[in-house]
Amino acid sequence: MRPILMKGHERPLTFLKYNRDGDLLFSCAKDHTPTVWFADNGERLGTYRGHNGAVWTCDVSRDSMRLITGSADQTVKLWNVQKGTQLYTFNFGSPARSVEFAIGDKLAVITTDPFMELTSAIHVKRIAGDSTEQTEESVLVIKGPQGRINRAVWGPLNRTIISAGEDAVIRIWDSETGKLLKESDKESGHKKTITSLTKAADGSHFLSGSLDKSAKLWDTRTLTLIKTYSTERPVNAVAMSPLLDHVVLGGGQDASAVTTTDHRAGKFEAKFYDKILQEEIGGVKGHFGPINALAFNPDGKRYGANKNSLLIYNLLMELDVVVCCVSNEPCRWKVEIYVLSCMFAATEFLFCSGLLIILTICVLQLNSFSSGGEDGYVRLHHFDPDYFNIKI
């Protein structure tokens, strides 16, 4: 699994986010400038300039038209993804740590840090379809948790909000009233700061990572602890595969000690675990500092085709070779797909005027994951076929 190294940030990475289609990757860093990349080849498409502080987080709308970013400059900004222009700026009295669009993209949950006399808070903002009608007003503000709230995500059907942070407690809130519904058990829960939360594709469970050198899998509705993944390094970022029962943990020693330690001793690799058996199944090295962000491509069904085969196919279509059958009926297509791990050949038999044309297209599944580190690099990894055949 040879990574694509993407160098577009001048300072450490803080967050990574794929769009729903999996063709775009958004990265945030302490250099004030969110960046968008092609998820297939790592080509940088553009940047979003306007923040005056570290950008801690981002999210992209379901249709990939709008981006929302949260920054230490005490603002949250809405952007036009394609043009890179600012659509609206929400102003707060403290740094914005976490943002996420709700299902439907009509609401966004935002967390702000404690600052001066202000306590940490969870804000719910209504997102207007037309940016000219956007307002600053919060639909709901939740205060209460001690210390910084590092992550807040939406629960099923936008009915709840799940938050976690410095006090090592996971909380579930009612998204309409702000009432506290559940708290994680202190005995079975994390013992140190929770750094990250990520939800499963179906929303039924979520994964939390903590500086107590563990990650935990929780039931979204009941907040019941399901699994615990123990490691030997503080966990800064977690991710779950959309295809296999795998979870990935990333972290490493504190950034302040990086310059005094060999990268091999710093434990900077991303560790893969079996979600069910809780056993470590592998690791990916490469970063020269702690891993701060991880993300799986959400779409494991996208494919790339052999270029020569596509050229032949397009040529046949342009020359009208494939036009009709002997009976003057539309051509009949028979497609047979032979799956071999993540690579397969799609052989198409075209019957036309008694002529059998056999066209074989070699297709590669482009499922991937990416990591962002304290070293300022984004590493994009496309999985080898062997990864899909891992057995324990």
mmCIF file of C-alpha atoms in Angstrom:
data_model
loop_
_atom_site.group_PDB
_atom_site.id
_atom_site.type_symbol
_atom_site.label_atom_id
_atom_site.label_comp_id
_atom_site.label_asym_id
_atom_site.label_seq_id
_atom_site.Cartn_x
_atom_site.Cartn_y
_atom_site.Cartn_z
ATOM 1 C CA MET A 1 0.000 0.000 0.000
ATOM 2 C CA ARG A 2 2.118 2.885 -1.298
ATOM 3 C CA PRO A 3 0.697 6.211 -0.105
ATOM 4 C CA ILE A 4 0.255 9.432 -2.024
ATOM 5 C CA LEU A 5 1.913 12.232 -0.037
ATOM 6 C CA MET A 6 -0.057 15.470 -0.235
ATOM 7 C CA LYS A 7 1.857 18.564 0.845
ATOM 8 C CA GLY A 8 -0.357 21.621 0.873
ATOM 9 C CA HIS A 9 -0.295 22.734 4.487
ATOM 10 C CA GLU A 10 2.481 24.580 6.256
ATOM 11 C CA ARG A 11 1.470 23.532 9.761
ATOM 12 C CA PRO A 12 0.072 20.403 11.494
ATOM 13 C CA LEU A 13 -3.146 18.803 10.234
ATOM 14 C CA THR A 14 -6.188 18.957 12.503
ATOM 15 C CA PHE A 15 -9.078 17.314 10.598
ATOM 16 C CA LEU A 16 -9.940 15.355 7.446
ATOM 17 C CA LYS A 17 -13.337 14.908 5.827
ATOM 18 C CA TYR A 18 -14.498 13.137 2.644
ATOM 19 C CA ASN A 19 -17.625 14.256 0.852
ATOM 20 C CA ARG A 20 -20.510 11.801 0.551
ATOM 21 C CA ASP A 21 -19.512 10.656 -2.943
ATOM 22 C CA GLY A 22 -15.950 9.999 -1.848
ATOM 23 C CA ASP A 23 -14.347 11.915 -4.719
ATOM 24 C CA LEU A 24 -13.259 14.947 -2.682
ATOM 25 C CA LEU A 25 -11.148 15.153 0.467
ATOM 26 C CA PHE A 26 -11.167 18.272 2.653
ATOM 27 C CA SER A 27 -8.300 18.958 5.052
ATOM 28 C CA CYS A 28 -7.957 21.435 7.915
ATOM 29 C CA ALA A 29 -4.745 22.568 9.584
ATOM 30 C CA LYS A 30 -3.276 25.170 11.895
ATOM 31 C CA ASP A 31 -2.210 27.263 8.884
ATOM 32 C CA HIS A 32 -5.633 28.973 8.592
ATOM 33 C CA THR A 33 -6.404 27.557 5.121
ATOM 34 C CA PRO A 34 -8.782 24.601 4.540
ATOM 35 C CA THR A 35 -7.893 22.707 1.373
ATOM 36 C CA VAL A 36 -9.769 20.409 -1.020
ATOM 37 C CA TRP A 37 -8.121 17.526 -2.917
ATOM 38 C CA PHE A 38 -9.103 14.914 -5.473
ATOM 39 C CA ALA A 39 -9.534 11.773 -3.383
ATOM 40 C CA ASP A 40 -8.335 9.478 -6.174
ATOM 41 C CA ASN A 41 -4.952 10.942 -7.041
ATOM 42 C CA GLY A 42 -4.255 13.532 -4.351
ATOM 43 C CA GLU A 43 -4.309 16.501 -6.718
ATOM 44 C CA ARG A 44 -4.981 19.759 -4.912
ATOM 45 C CA LEU A 45 -8.075 21.486 -6.277
ATOM 46 C CA GLY A 46 -8.086 24.661 -4.224
ATOM 47 C CA THR A 47 -8.073 26.410 -0.866
ATOM 48 C CA TYR A 48 -10.568 28.421 1.167
ATOM 49 C CA ARG A 49 -8.989 31.668 2.352
ATOM 50 C CA GLY A 50 -10.582 33.830 5.027
ATOM 51 C CA HIS A 51 -9.814 32.443 8.491
ATOM 52 C CA ASN A 52 -7.284 34.185 10.725
ATOM 53 C CA GLY A 53 -6.568 31.291 13.065
ATOM 54 C CA ALA A 54 -6.080 27.552 13.167
ATOM 55 C CA VAL A 55 -8.945 25.687 11.497
ATOM 56 C CA TRP A 56 -9.974 22.837 13.786
ATOM 57 C CA THR A 57 -12.801 21.173 11.912
ATOM 58 C CA CYS A 58 -14.993 21.064 8.811
ATOM 59 C CA ASP A 59 -17.958 19.306 7.238
ATOM 60 C CA VAL A 60 -19.396 19.218 3.737
ATOM 61 C CA SER A 61 -23.050 19.138 2.717
ATOM 62 C CA ARG A 62 -24.646 16.044 1.223
ATOM 63 C CA ASP A 63 -24.674 17.557 -2.269
ATOM 64 C CA SER A 64 -21.046 18.760 -1.931
ATOM 65 C CA MET A 65 -22.143 22.331 -2.620
ATOM 66 C CA ARG A 66 -21.339 23.892 0.777
ATOM 67 C CA LEU A 67 -18.476 23.564 3.238
ATOM 68 C CA ILE A 68 -18.605 24.621 6.879
ATOM 69 C CA THR A 69 -15.410 25.282 8.869
ATOM 70 C CA GLY A 70 -14.702 26.118 12.508
ATOM 71 C CA SER A 71 -11.650 28.089 13.590
ATOM 72 C CA ALA A 72 -9.681 29.436 16.539
ATOM 73 C CA ASP A 73 -10.417 32.944 15.187
ATOM 74 C CA GLN A 74 -13.825 32.587 16.890
ATOM 75 C CA THR A 75 -15.753 32.194 13.650
ATOM 76 C CA VAL A 76 -17.530 29.464 11.710
ATOM 77 C CA LYS A 77 -17.725 30.038 7.975
ATOM 78 C CA LEU A 78 -19.943 28.686 5.215
ATOM 79 C CA TRP A 79 -18.262 28.327 1.807
ATOM 80 C CA ASN A 80 -19.227 27.606 -1.759
ATOM 81 C CA VAL A 81 -17.266 24.412 -2.426
ATOM 82 C CA GLN A 82 -16.832 24.936 -6.161
ATOM 83 C CA LYS A 83 -15.982 28.645 -6.183
ATOM 84 C CA GLY A 84 -14.178 28.855 -2.838
ATOM 85 C CA THR A 85 -16.125 31.979 -1.873
ATOM 86 C CA GLN A 86 -17.461 32.747 1.598
ATOM 87 C CA LEU A 87 -21.228 32.548 1.906
ATOM 88 C CA TYR A 88 -21.662 33.527 5.562
ATOM 89 C CA THR A 89 -19.708 33.949 8.808
ATOM 90 C CA PHE A 90 -21.028 33.028 12.260
ATOM 91 C CA ASN A 91 -19.257 35.010 14.999
ATOM 92 C CA PHE A 92 -18.692 33.657 18.500
ATOM 93 C CA GLY A 93 -16.887 34.958 21.558
ATOM 94 C CA SER A 94 -14.597 31.914 21.723
ATOM 95 C CA PRO A 95 -12.856 29.465 19.364
ATOM 96 C CA ALA A 96 -15.047 27.032 17.407
ATOM 97 C CA ARG A 97 -13.857 23.456 17.908
ATOM 98 C CA SER A 98 -16.351 21.184 16.114
ATOM 99 C CA VAL A 99 -18.956 21.499 13.347
ATOM 100 C CA GLU A 100 -21.298 19.043 11.645
ATOM 101 C CA PHE A 101 -24.235 19.327 9.271
ATOM 102 C CA ALA A 102 -27.430 17.549 10.275
ATOM 103 C CA ILE A 103 -29.157 15.091 7.974
ATOM 104 C CA GLY A 104 -30.779 17.289 5.343
ATOM 105 C CA ASP A 105 -28.180 20.075 5.793
ATOM 106 C CA LYS A 106 -30.772 22.440 7.293
ATOM 107 C CA LEU A 107 -29.106 22.511 10.713
ATOM 108 C CA ALA A 108 -25.526 22.530 11.960
ATOM 109 C CA VAL A 109 -24.149 21.728 15.415
ATOM 110 C CA ILE A 110 -21.170 23.810 16.552
ATOM 111 C CA THR A 111 -19.121 23.601 19.742
ATOM 112 C CA THR A 112 -17.173 26.514 21.206
ATOM 113 C CA ASP A 113 -14.297 26.428 23.710
ATOM 114 C CA PRO A 114 -14.215 27.988 27.155
ATOM 115 C CA PHE A 115 -12.605 31.430 26.794
ATOM 116 C CA MET A 116 -12.220 34.285 29.271
ATOM 117 C CA GLU A 117 -15.497 34.231 31.226
ATOM 118 C CA LEU A 118 -17.350 32.112 28.657
ATOM 119 C CA THR A 119 -17.959 28.399 29.275
ATOM 120 C CA SER A 120 -17.918 25.724 26.605
ATOM 121 C CA ALA A 121 -21.169 25.441 24.681
ATOM 122 C CA ILE A 122 -23.008 23.545 21.970
ATOM 123 C CA HIS A 123 -24.810 25.729 19.416
ATOM 124 C CA VAL A 124 -27.400 24.607 16.881
ATOM 125 C CA LYS A 125 -27.692 26.938 13.890
ATOM 126 C CA ARG A 126 -30.309 26.880 11.167
ATOM 127 C CA ILE A 127 -28.720 26.735 7.700
ATOM 128 C CA ALA A 128 -30.705 28.644 5.070
ATOM 129 C CA GLY A 129 -30.981 27.298 1.552
ATOM 130 C CA ASP A 130 -30.199 30.783 0.234
ATOM 131 C CA SER A 131 -27.122 32.321 1.836
ATOM 132 C CA THR A 132 -28.639 35.807 1.543
ATOM 133 C CA GLU A 133 -31.310 34.699 4.028
ATOM 134 C CA GLN A 134 -28.837 33.247 6.541
ATOM 135 C CA THR A 135 -29.028 34.632 10.099
ATOM 136 C CA GLU A 136 -26.735 34.569 13.126
ATOM 137 C CA GLU A 137 -29.427 33.372 15.561
ATOM 138 C CA SER A 138 -28.973 30.036 17.343
ATOM 139 C CA VAL A 139 -31.866 27.591 17.436
ATOM 140 C CA LEU A 140 -30.465 26.042 20.625
ATOM 141 C CA VAL A 141 -27.532 26.679 22.977
ATOM 142 C CA ILE A 142 -26.466 24.002 25.467
ATOM 143 C CA LYS A 143 -24.086 24.859 28.321
ATOM 144 C CA GLY A 144 -22.921 22.750 31.203
ATOM 145 C CA PRO A 145 -20.033 20.369 30.492
ATOM 146 C CA GLN A 146 -16.800 21.304 32.237
ATOM 147 C CA GLY A 147 -13.756 21.876 30.070
ATOM 148 C CA ARG A 148 -13.520 21.908 26.304
ATOM 149 C CA ILE A 149 -15.995 19.986 24.135
ATOM 150 C CA ASN A 150 -13.820 18.427 21.439
ATOM 151 C CA ARG A 151 -16.557 16.842 19.314
ATOM 152 C CA ALA A 152 -20.322 16.982 18.905
ATOM 153 C CA VAL A 153 -22.193 14.908 16.308
ATOM 154 C CA TRP A 154 -25.826 14.347 15.427
ATOM 155 C CA GLY A 155 -27.646 11.240 16.611
ATOM 156 C CA PRO A 156 -30.223 9.255 14.605
ATOM 157 C CA LEU A 157 -32.773 11.361 12.706
ATOM 158 C CA ASN A 158 -31.290 14.575 14.188
ATOM 159 C CA ARG A 159 -33.187 13.920 17.412
ATOM 160 C CA THR A 160 -30.129 13.901 19.630
ATOM 161 C CA ILE A 161 -26.641 15.388 19.857
ATOM 162 C CA ILE A 162 -23.682 13.352 21.116
ATOM 163 C CA SER A 163 -20.827 15.288 22.710
ATOM 164 C CA ALA A 164 -17.480 14.476 24.335
ATOM 165 C CA GLY A 165 -14.424 16.361 25.507
ATOM 166 C CA GLU A 166 -11.922 17.099 28.234
ATOM 167 C CA ASP A 167 -13.979 15.719 31.126
ATOM 168 C CA ALA A 168 -13.886 12.220 29.506
ATOM 169 C CA VAL A 169 -17.687 11.893 29.632
ATOM 170 C CA ILE A 170 -19.852 11.180 26.584
ATOM 171 C CA ARG A 171 -23.265 12.841 26.760
ATOM 172 C CA ILE A 172 -26.422 12.528 24.686
ATOM 173 C CA TRP A 173 -28.653 15.613 24.521
ATOM 174 C CA ASP A 174 -32.152 16.205 23.196
ATOM 175 C CA SER A 175 -31.622 18.373 20.099
ATOM 176 C CA GLU A 176 -34.900 20.261 20.537
ATOM 177 C CA THR A 177 -34.970 21.002 24.262
ATOM 178 C CA GLY A 178 -31.288 20.725 25.189
ATOM 179 C CA LYS A 179 -32.117 18.293 27.970
ATOM 180 C CA LEU A 180 -29.398 15.866 29.027
ATOM 181 C CA LEU A 181 -30.639 12.341 28.257
ATOM 182 C CA LYS A 182 -27.674 10.063 29.016
ATOM 183 C CA GLU A 183 -24.090 10.095 30.257
ATOM 184 C CA SER A 184 -21.417 7.458 29.818
ATOM 185 C CA ASP A 185 -20.596 5.365 32.886
ATOM 186 C CA LYS A 186 -17.435 6.548 34.627
ATOM 187 C CA GLU A 187 -16.348 3.000 35.446
ATOM 188 C CA SER A 188 -16.526 1.654 31.892
ATOM 189 C CA GLY A 189 -15.920 4.947 30.113
ATOM 190 C CA HIS A 190 -12.755 6.831 29.266
ATOM 191 C CA LYS A 191 -10.401 8.034 31.973
ATOM 192 C CA LYS A 192 -8.798 10.948 30.121
ATOM 193 C CA THR A 193 -9.713 13.559 27.513
ATOM 194 C CA ILE A 194 -11.807 12.269 24.604
ATOM 195 C CA THR A 195 -10.217 13.577 21.423
ATOM 196 C CA SER A 196 -12.452 12.253 18.650
ATOM 197 C CA LEU A 197 -15.831 10.754 17.751
ATOM 198 C CA THR A 198 -16.888 9.085 14.526
ATOM 199 C CA LYS A 199 -20.204 7.475 13.599
ATOM 200 C CA ALA A 200 -20.853 4.271 11.694
ATOM 201 C CA ALA A 201 -22.372 4.658 8.226
ATOM 202 C CA ASP A 202 -25.785 3.517 9.487
ATOM 203 C CA GLY A 203 -25.581 5.628 12.652
ATOM 204 C CA SER A 204 -26.282 2.676 14.942
ATOM 205 C CA HIS A 205 -22.973 2.970 16.803
ATOM 206 C CA PHE A 206 -20.029 5.312 17.153
ATOM 207 C CA LEU A 207 -16.362 5.156 18.075
ATOM 208 C CA SER A 208 -14.539 7.396 20.545
ATOM 209 C CA GLY A 209 -10.789 7.904 20.975
ATOM 210 C CA SER A 210 -9.043 9.159 24.084
ATOM 211 C CA LEU A 211 -5.703 10.145 25.553
ATOM 212 C CA ASP A 212 -6.125 7.193 27.962
ATOM 213 C CA LYS A 213 -4.673 5.040 25.134
ATOM 214 C CA SER A 214 -7.950 3.420 24.156
ATOM 215 C CA ALA A 215 -10.873 3.672 21.757
ATOM 216 C CA LYS A 216 -14.386 2.525 22.625
ATOM 217 C CA LEU A 217 -17.374 1.456 20.556
ATOM 218 C CA TRP A 218 -20.782 2.629 21.837
ATOM 219 C CA ASP A 219 -24.433 2.016 21.005
ATOM 220 C CA THR A 220 -25.821 5.320 19.707
ATOM 221 C CA ARG A 221 -29.271 5.037 21.291
ATOM 222 C CA THR A 222 -28.528 3.459 24.676
ATOM 223 C CA LEU A 223 -24.905 4.607 25.177
ATOM 224 C CA THR A 224 -24.002 1.038 26.065
ATOM 225 C CA LEU A 225 -20.318 0.169 25.773
ATOM 226 C CA ILE A 226 -19.868 -2.494 23.097
ATOM 227 C CA LYS A 227 -16.112 -2.900 22.554
ATOM 228 C CA THR A 228 -12.814 -1.486 23.803
ATOM 229 C CA TYR A 229 -9.621 -1.264 21.734
ATOM 230 C CA SER A 230 -6.492 -0.816 23.823
ATOM 231 C CA THR A 231 -3.238 0.524 22.460
ATOM 232 C CA GLU A 232 0.098 1.750 23.791
ATOM 233 C CA ARG A 233 -0.188 5.350 22.627
ATOM 234 C CA PRO A 234 -2.566 8.281 23.215
ATOM 235 C CA VAL A 235 -5.325 8.214 20.601
ATOM 236 C CA ASN A 236 -5.912 11.480 18.718
ATOM 237 C CA ALA A 237 -8.085 10.208 15.872
ATOM 238 C CA VAL A 238 -10.325 7.227 15.056
ATOM 239 C CA ALA A 239 -12.074 5.960 11.925
ATOM 240 C CA MET A 240 -14.287 3.024 10.905
ATOM 241 C CA SER A 241 -14.184 1.201 7.579
ATOM 242 C CA PRO A 242 -17.449 1.372 5.582
ATOM 243 C CA LEU A 243 -16.672 -1.993 3.929
ATOM 244 C CA LEU A 244 -15.116 -4.254 6.547
ATOM 245 C CA ASP A 245 -15.338 -4.687 10.304
ATOM 246 C CA HIS A 246 -12.167 -2.677 10.856
ATOM 247 C CA VAL A 247 -11.387 0.357 12.987
ATOM 248 C CA VAL A 248 -8.271 2.536 12.751
ATOM 249 C CA LEU A 249 -6.613 4.394 15.599
ATOM 250 C CA GLY A 250 -4.060 7.155 15.166
ATOM 251 C CA GLY A 251 -2.030 9.196 17.594
ATOM 252 C CA GLY A 252 1.401 8.984 19.152
ATOM 253 C CA GLN A 253 3.430 10.702 21.801
ATOM 254 C CA ASP A 254 2.794 14.343 22.647
ATOM 255 C CA ALA A 255 3.944 16.747 19.958
ATOM 256 C CA SER A 256 6.213 18.559 22.419
ATOM 257 C CA ALA A 257 8.429 15.465 22.685
ATOM 258 C CA VAL A 258 8.642 14.681 18.980
ATOM 259 C CA THR A 259 11.985 16.401 18.401
ATOM 260 C CA THR A 260 13.678 14.346 21.112
ATOM 261 C CA THR A 261 12.496 10.938 19.961
ATOM 262 C CA ASP A 262 13.206 8.778 16.921
ATOM 263 C CA HIS A 263 10.130 8.453 14.704
ATOM 264 C CA ARG A 264 10.241 4.665 15.103
ATOM 265 C CA ALA A 265 9.832 5.040 18.873
ATOM 266 C CA GLY A 266 7.168 7.709 18.674
ATOM 267 C CA LYS A 267 4.447 5.232 17.687
ATOM 268 C CA PHE A 268 3.167 7.408 14.867
ATOM 269 C CA GLU A 269 1.621 4.663 12.718
ATOM 270 C CA ALA A 270 -2.091 4.125 12.129
ATOM 271 C CA LYS A 271 -3.200 0.897 13.833
ATOM 272 C CA PHE A 272 -5.919 -1.341 12.349
ATOM 273 C CA TYR A 273 -8.127 -3.437 14.654
ATOM 274 C CA ASP A 274 -10.801 -6.040 14.040
ATOM 275 C CA LYS A 275 -14.006 -4.350 15.169
ATOM 276 C CA ILE A 276 -15.531 -7.554 16.535
ATOM 277 C CA LEU A 277 -12.552 -9.429 17.956
ATOM 278 C CA GLN A 278 -10.791 -6.270 19.197
ATOM 279 C CA GLU A 279 -7.448 -7.622 17.971
ATOM 280 C CA GLU A 280 -4.793 -5.605 16.179
ATOM 281 C CA ILE A 281 -4.464 -6.756 12.562
ATOM 282 C CA GLY A 282 -1.900 -4.353 11.129
ATOM 283 C CA GLY A 283 -0.455 -0.887 10.931
ATOM 284 C CA VAL A 284 0.553 1.759 8.412
ATOM 285 C CA LYS A 285 3.702 3.761 9.086
ATOM 286 C CA GLY A 286 4.956 6.916 7.462
ATOM 287 C CA HIS A 287 4.227 10.019 9.516
ATOM 288 C CA PHE A 288 7.081 11.746 11.339
ATOM 289 C CA GLY A 289 4.855 13.071 14.082
ATOM 290 C CA PRO A 290 1.606 12.243 15.897
ATOM 291 C CA ILE A 291 -1.411 11.456 13.716
ATOM 292 C CA ASN A 292 -4.101 14.066 14.346
ATOM 293 C CA ALA A 293 -6.732 13.086 11.781
ATOM 294 C CA LEU A 294 -8.039 9.939 10.085
ATOM 295 C CA ALA A 295 -10.805 9.380 7.542
ATOM 296 C CA PHE A 296 -12.086 6.477 5.449
ATOM 297 C CA ASN A 297 -13.455 7.070 1.996
ATOM 298 C CA PRO A 298 -17.201 6.582 2.657
ATOM 299 C CA ASP A 299 -17.903 5.032 -0.736
ATOM 300 C CA GLY A 300 -16.396 1.598 -1.275
ATOM 301 C CA LYS A 301 -18.269 1.152 -4.544
ATOM 302 C CA ARG A 302 -16.391 3.577 -6.756
ATOM 303 C CA TYR A 303 -14.190 2.094 -9.415
ATOM 304 C CA GLY A 304 -11.558 3.176 -11.906
ATOM 305 C CA ALA A 305 -11.260 1.470 -15.267
ATOM 306 C CA ASN A 306 -8.304 0.469 -17.376
ATOM 307 C CA LYS A 307 -7.684 3.459 -19.648
ATOM 308 C CA ASN A 308 -6.963 1.443 -22.835
ATOM 309 C CA SER A 309 -10.159 -0.565 -22.483
ATOM 310 C CA LEU A 310 -12.212 2.593 -22.110
ATOM 311 C CA LEU A 311 -10.563 4.138 -25.162
ATOM 312 C CA ILE A 312 -11.463 1.067 -27.239
ATOM 313 C CA TYR A 313 -15.003 1.116 -25.914
ATOM 314 C CA ASN A 314 -15.443 4.811 -26.699
ATOM 315 C CA LEU A 315 -13.992 4.304 -30.183
ATOM 316 C CA LEU A 316 -16.468 1.532 -30.938
ATOM 317 C CA MET A 317 -19.334 3.725 -29.839
ATOM 318 C CA GLU A 318 -18.120 6.675 -31.925
ATOM 319 C CA LEU A 319 -17.752 4.513 -35.062
ATOM 320 C CA ASP A 320 -21.329 3.269 -34.630
ATOM 321 C CA VAL A 321 -20.079 -0.316 -34.668
ATOM 322 C CA VAL A 322 -22.517 -1.125 -31.926
ATOM 323 C CA VAL A 323 -25.813 0.054 -33.344
ATOM 324 C CA CYS A 324 -28.369 -2.693 -33.697
ATOM 325 C CA CYS A 325 -28.937 -6.372 -33.823
ATOM 326 C CA VAL A 326 -30.017 -8.427 -36.859
ATOM 327 C CA SER A 327 -33.647 -8.137 -35.797
ATOM 328 C CA ASN A 328 -33.410 -4.309 -35.778
ATOM 329 C CA GLU A 329 -34.036 -4.368 -32.047
ATOM 330 C CA PRO A 330 -31.809 -2.448 -29.618
ATOM 331 C CA CYS A 331 -28.535 -4.177 -28.879
ATOM 332 C CA ARG A 332 -28.574 -6.753 -26.110
ATOM 333 C CA TRP A 333 -25.837 -6.387 -23.499
ATOM 334 C CA LYS A 334 -24.715 -9.213 -21.317
ATOM 335 C CA VAL A 335 -22.344 -8.215 -18.564
ATOM 336 C CA GLU A 336 -20.619 -10.761 -16.371
ATOM 337 C CA ILE A 337 -18.506 -9.599 -13.455
ATOM 338 C CA TYR A 338 -15.977 -11.921 -11.868
ATOM 339 C CA VAL A 339 -14.998 -10.611 -8.440
ATOM 340 C CA LEU A 340 -11.421 -11.292 -7.359
ATOM 341 C CA SER A 341 -10.791 -9.515 -4.077
ATOM 342 C CA CYS A 342 -11.020 -5.796 -4.864
ATOM 343 C CA MET A 343 -9.973 -6.255 -8.508
ATOM 344 C CA PHE A 344 -12.214 -7.737 -11.147
ATOM 345 C CA ALA A 345 -12.688 -7.946 -14.894
ATOM 346 C CA ALA A 346 -16.000 -6.911 -16.424
ATOM 347 C CA THR A 347 -16.380 -8.759 -19.732
ATOM 348 C CA GLU A 348 -19.060 -7.324 -21.996
ATOM 349 C CA PHE A 349 -20.456 -9.374 -24.885
ATOM 350 C CA LEU A 350 -21.986 -7.151 -27.555
ATOM 351 C CA PHE A 351 -24.165 -8.873 -30.174
ATOM 352 C CA CYS A 352 -24.559 -6.724 -33.269
ATOM 353 C CA SER A 353 -25.345 -7.733 -36.886
ATOM 354 C CA GLY A 354 -24.182 -11.249 -36.123
ATOM 355 C CA LEU A 355 -20.801 -9.930 -34.954
ATOM 356 C CA LEU A 356 -19.625 -10.782 -31.434
ATOM 357 C CA ILE A 357 -17.392 -8.132 -29.933
ATOM 358 C CA ILE A 358 -15.757 -9.033 -26.652
ATOM 359 C CA LEU A 359 -14.510 -6.141 -24.581
ATOM 360 C CA THR A 360 -12.800 -6.627 -21.256
ATOM 361 C CA ILE A 361 -12.431 -3.758 -18.854
ATOM 362 C CA CYS A 362 -10.129 -4.215 -15.870
ATOM 363 C CA VAL A 363 -11.537 -2.374 -12.896
ATOM 364 C CA LEU A 364 -9.909 -1.488 -9.598
ATOM 365 C CA GLN A 365 -11.889 -0.686 -6.506
ATOM 366 C CA LEU A 366 -10.687 2.653 -5.177
ATOM 367 C CA ASN A 367 -11.502 2.308 -1.491
ATOM 368 C CA SER A 368 -8.991 4.270 0.538
ATOM 369 C CA PHE A 369 -8.254 6.013 3.785
ATOM 370 C CA SER A 370 -6.249 9.099 4.603
ATOM 371 C CA SER A 371 -4.287 10.360 7.581
ATOM 372 C CA GLY A 372 -3.060 13.782 8.607
ATOM 373 C CA GLY A 373 -0.218 14.371 11.009
ATOM 374 C CA GLU A 374 1.746 16.845 13.036
ATOM 375 C CA ASP A 375 4.315 16.764 10.212
ATOM 376 C CA GLY A 376 1.964 18.733 7.942
ATOM 377 C CA TYR A 377 1.430 15.918 5.428
ATOM 378 C CA VAL A 378 -1.779 14.245 4.302
ATOM 379 C CA ARG A 379 -1.110 10.635 3.345
ATOM 380 C CA LEU A 380 -3.653 9.062 0.987
ATOM 381 C CA HIS A 381 -3.645 5.253 1.018
ATOM 382 C CA HIS A 382 -5.370 3.078 -1.605
ATOM 383 C CA PHE A 383 -5.762 -0.470 -0.328
ATOM 384 C CA ASP A 384 -3.988 -3.403 -1.950
ATOM 385 C CA PRO A 385 -6.099 -6.470 -2.832
ATOM 386 C CA ASP A 386 -4.527 -8.366 0.093
ATOM 387 C CA TYR A 387 -6.182 -5.995 2.554
ATOM 388 C CA PHE A 388 -9.620 -7.364 1.664
ATOM 389 C CA ASN A 389 -8.459 -10.914 2.394
ATOM 390 C CA ILE A 390 -7.091 -10.370 5.914
ATOM 391 C CA LYS A 391 -7.955 -13.342 8.104
ATOM 392 C CA ILE A 392 -7.506 -13.701 11.842
#
